[in-house]
Tab-separated table of C-alpha atoms and ligand atoms in Angstrom:
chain	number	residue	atom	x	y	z
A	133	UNK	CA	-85.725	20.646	-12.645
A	134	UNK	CA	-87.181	24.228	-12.435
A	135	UNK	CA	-83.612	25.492	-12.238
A	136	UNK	CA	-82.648	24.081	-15.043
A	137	UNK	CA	-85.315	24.579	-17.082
A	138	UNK	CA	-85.081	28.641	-15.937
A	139	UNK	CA	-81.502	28.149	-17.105
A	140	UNK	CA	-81.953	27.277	-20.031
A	141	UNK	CA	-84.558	29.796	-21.141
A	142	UNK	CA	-81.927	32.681	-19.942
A	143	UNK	CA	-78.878	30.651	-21.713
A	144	UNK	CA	-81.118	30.538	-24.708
A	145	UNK	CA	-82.116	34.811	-24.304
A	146	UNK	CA	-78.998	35.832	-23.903
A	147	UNK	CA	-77.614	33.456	-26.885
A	148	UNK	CA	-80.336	34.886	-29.728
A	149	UNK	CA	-79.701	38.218	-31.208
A	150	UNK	CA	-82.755	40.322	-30.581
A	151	UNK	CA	-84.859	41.355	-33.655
A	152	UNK	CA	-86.069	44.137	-31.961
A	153	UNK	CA	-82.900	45.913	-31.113
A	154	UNK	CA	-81.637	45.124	-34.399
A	155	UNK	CA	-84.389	47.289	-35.370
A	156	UNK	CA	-82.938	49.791	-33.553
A	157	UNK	CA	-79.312	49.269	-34.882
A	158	UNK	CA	-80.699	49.687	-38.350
A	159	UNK	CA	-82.216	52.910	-37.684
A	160	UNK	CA	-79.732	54.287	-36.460
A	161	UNK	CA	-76.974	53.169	-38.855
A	162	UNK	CA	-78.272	51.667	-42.183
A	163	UNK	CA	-81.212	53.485	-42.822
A	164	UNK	CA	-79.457	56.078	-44.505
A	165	UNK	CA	-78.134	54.027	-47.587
A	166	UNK	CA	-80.429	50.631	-46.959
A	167	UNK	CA	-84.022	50.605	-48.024
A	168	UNK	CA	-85.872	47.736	-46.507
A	169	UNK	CA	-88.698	48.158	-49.033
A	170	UNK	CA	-87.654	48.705	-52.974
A	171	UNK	CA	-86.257	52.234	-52.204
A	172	UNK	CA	-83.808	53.401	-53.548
A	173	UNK	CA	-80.419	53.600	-51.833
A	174	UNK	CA	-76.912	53.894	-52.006
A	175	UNK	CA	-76.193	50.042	-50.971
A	176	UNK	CA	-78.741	47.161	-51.764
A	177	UNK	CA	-81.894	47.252	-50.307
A	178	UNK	CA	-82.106	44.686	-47.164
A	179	UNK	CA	-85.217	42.691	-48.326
A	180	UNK	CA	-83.066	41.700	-51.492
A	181	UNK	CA	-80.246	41.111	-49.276
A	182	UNK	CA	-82.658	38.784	-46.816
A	183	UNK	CA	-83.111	36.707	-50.061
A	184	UNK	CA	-79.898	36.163	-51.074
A	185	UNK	CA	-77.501	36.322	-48.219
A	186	UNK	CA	-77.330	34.216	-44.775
A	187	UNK	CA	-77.523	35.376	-41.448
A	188	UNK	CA	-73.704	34.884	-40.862
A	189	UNK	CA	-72.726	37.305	-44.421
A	190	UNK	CA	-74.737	39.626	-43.738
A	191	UNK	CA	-72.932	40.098	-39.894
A	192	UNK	CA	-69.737	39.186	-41.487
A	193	UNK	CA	-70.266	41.422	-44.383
A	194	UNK	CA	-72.023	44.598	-42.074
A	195	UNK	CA	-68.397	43.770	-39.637
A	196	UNK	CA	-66.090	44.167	-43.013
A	197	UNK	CA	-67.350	45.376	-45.750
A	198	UNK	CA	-64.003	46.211	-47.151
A	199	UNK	CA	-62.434	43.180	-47.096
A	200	UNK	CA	-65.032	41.201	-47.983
A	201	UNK	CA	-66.165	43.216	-51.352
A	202	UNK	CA	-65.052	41.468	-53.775
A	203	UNK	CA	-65.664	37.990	-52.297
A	204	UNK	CA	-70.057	39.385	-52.296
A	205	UNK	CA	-69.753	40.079	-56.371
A	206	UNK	CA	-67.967	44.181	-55.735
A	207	UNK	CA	-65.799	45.895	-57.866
A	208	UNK	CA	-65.001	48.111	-55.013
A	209	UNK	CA	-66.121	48.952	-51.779
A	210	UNK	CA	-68.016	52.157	-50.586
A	211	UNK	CA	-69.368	50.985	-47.540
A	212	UNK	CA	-67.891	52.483	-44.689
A	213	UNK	CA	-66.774	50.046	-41.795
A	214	UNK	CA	-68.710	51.070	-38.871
A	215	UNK	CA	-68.019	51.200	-35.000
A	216	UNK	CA	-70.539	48.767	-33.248
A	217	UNK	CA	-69.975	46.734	-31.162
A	218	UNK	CA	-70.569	42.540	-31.914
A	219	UNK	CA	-73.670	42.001	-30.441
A	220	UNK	CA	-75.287	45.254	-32.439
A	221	UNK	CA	-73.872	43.632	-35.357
A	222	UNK	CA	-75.586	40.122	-34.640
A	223	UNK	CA	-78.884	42.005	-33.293
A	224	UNK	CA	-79.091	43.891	-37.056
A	225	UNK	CA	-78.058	40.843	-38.968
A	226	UNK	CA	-81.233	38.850	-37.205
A	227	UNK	CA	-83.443	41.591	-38.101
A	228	UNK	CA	-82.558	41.789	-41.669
A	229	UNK	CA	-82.756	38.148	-42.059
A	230	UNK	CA	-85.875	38.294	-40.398
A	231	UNK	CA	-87.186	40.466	-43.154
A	232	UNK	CA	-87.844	36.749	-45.281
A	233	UNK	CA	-88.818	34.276	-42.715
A	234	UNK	CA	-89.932	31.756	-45.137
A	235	UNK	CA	-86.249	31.802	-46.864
A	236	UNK	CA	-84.710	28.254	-45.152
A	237	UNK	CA	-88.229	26.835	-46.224
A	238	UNK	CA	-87.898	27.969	-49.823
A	239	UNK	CA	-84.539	26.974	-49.837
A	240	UNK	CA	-84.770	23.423	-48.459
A	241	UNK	CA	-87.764	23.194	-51.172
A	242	UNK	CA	-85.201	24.234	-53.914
A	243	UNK	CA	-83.111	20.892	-53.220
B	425	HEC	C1	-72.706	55.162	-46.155
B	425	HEC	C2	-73.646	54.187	-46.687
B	425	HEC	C3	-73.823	52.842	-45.994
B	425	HEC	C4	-74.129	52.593	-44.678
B	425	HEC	C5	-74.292	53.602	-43.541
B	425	HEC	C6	-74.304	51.153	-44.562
B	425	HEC	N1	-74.082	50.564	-45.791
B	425	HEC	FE1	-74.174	48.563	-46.197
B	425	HEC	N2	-73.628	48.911	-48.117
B	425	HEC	C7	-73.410	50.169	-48.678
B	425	HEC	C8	-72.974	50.017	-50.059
B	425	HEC	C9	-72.657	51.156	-51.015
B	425	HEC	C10	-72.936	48.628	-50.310
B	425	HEC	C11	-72.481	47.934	-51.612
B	425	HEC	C12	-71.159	47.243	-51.415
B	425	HEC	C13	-70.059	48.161	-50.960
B	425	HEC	O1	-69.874	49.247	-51.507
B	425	HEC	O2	-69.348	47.779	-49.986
B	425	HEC	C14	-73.350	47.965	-49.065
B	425	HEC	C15	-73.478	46.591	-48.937
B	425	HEC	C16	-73.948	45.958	-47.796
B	425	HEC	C17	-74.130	44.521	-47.659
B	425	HEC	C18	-73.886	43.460	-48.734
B	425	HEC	C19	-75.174	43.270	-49.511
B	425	HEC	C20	-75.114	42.124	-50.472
B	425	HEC	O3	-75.913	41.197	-50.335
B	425	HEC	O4	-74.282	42.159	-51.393
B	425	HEC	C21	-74.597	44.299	-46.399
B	425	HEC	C22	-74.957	42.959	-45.780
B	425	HEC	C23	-74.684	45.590	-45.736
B	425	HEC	N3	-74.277	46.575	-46.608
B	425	HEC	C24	-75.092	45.755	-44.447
B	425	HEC	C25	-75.133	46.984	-43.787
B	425	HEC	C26	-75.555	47.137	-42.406
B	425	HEC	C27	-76.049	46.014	-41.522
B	425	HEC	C28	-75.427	48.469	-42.113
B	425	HEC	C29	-75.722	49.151	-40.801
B	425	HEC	C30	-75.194	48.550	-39.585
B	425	HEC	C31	-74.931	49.142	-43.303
B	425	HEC	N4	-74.771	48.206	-44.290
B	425	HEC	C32	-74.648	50.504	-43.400
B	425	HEC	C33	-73.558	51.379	-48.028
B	425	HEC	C34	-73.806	51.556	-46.690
């Protein structure tokens, strides 16, 4: 019972991105053109983006920006497609969604 229970809790670590290192990943790679607070930058700031975009499009999107431009509402994409690895891209999409944590709850109320 123990060992599954400790089994689970690692399954369940290891299967989460981590909002911490996505943290990190932003940083490092968005922060130049991403605000997170109203700023202004060259792509959308992150807390709009938190509002109006799932987890999965904003990983998807972050992954390929160019070919999914047009399908997100672009004209054309300047984005650059950037060289991290999967998990970095899961770890930054959790912390960006993170940004609006009451978003499901708003949107389940919207139905
Ligand atoms: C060199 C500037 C630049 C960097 C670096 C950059 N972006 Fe972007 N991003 C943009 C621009 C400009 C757009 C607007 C769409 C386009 O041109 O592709 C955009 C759009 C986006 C979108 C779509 C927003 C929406 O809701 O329509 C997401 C998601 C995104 N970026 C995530 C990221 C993440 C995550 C990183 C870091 C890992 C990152 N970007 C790094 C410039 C950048």
């Amino acid at each position: 019972m123990k060992k599954t229970l400790t089994l689970i809790l690692l399954l369940g670590t290891s299967l989460f991105a981590n909002v911490e290192k996505g943290k990190a990943v932003y940083a490092a790679n968005c922060a130049i053109c991403h605000t997170i607070n109203g700023g202004n930058g060259m792509g959308p700031d992150f807390n709009m983006v938190a509002y109006s975009r799932t987890k999965e499009e904003i990983e998807y999107y972050a992954k390929d920006p160019y070919s999914l431009a047009k399908a997100f509402g672009y004209s054309a994409n300047a984005m650059p497609t950037l060289p991290l690895e999967d998990q970095e891209f899961k770890d930054v999409a959790d912390y960006i969604s993170s940004l609006q944590p009451f978003k499901k709850w708003m949107i389940k109320k919207k139905k």
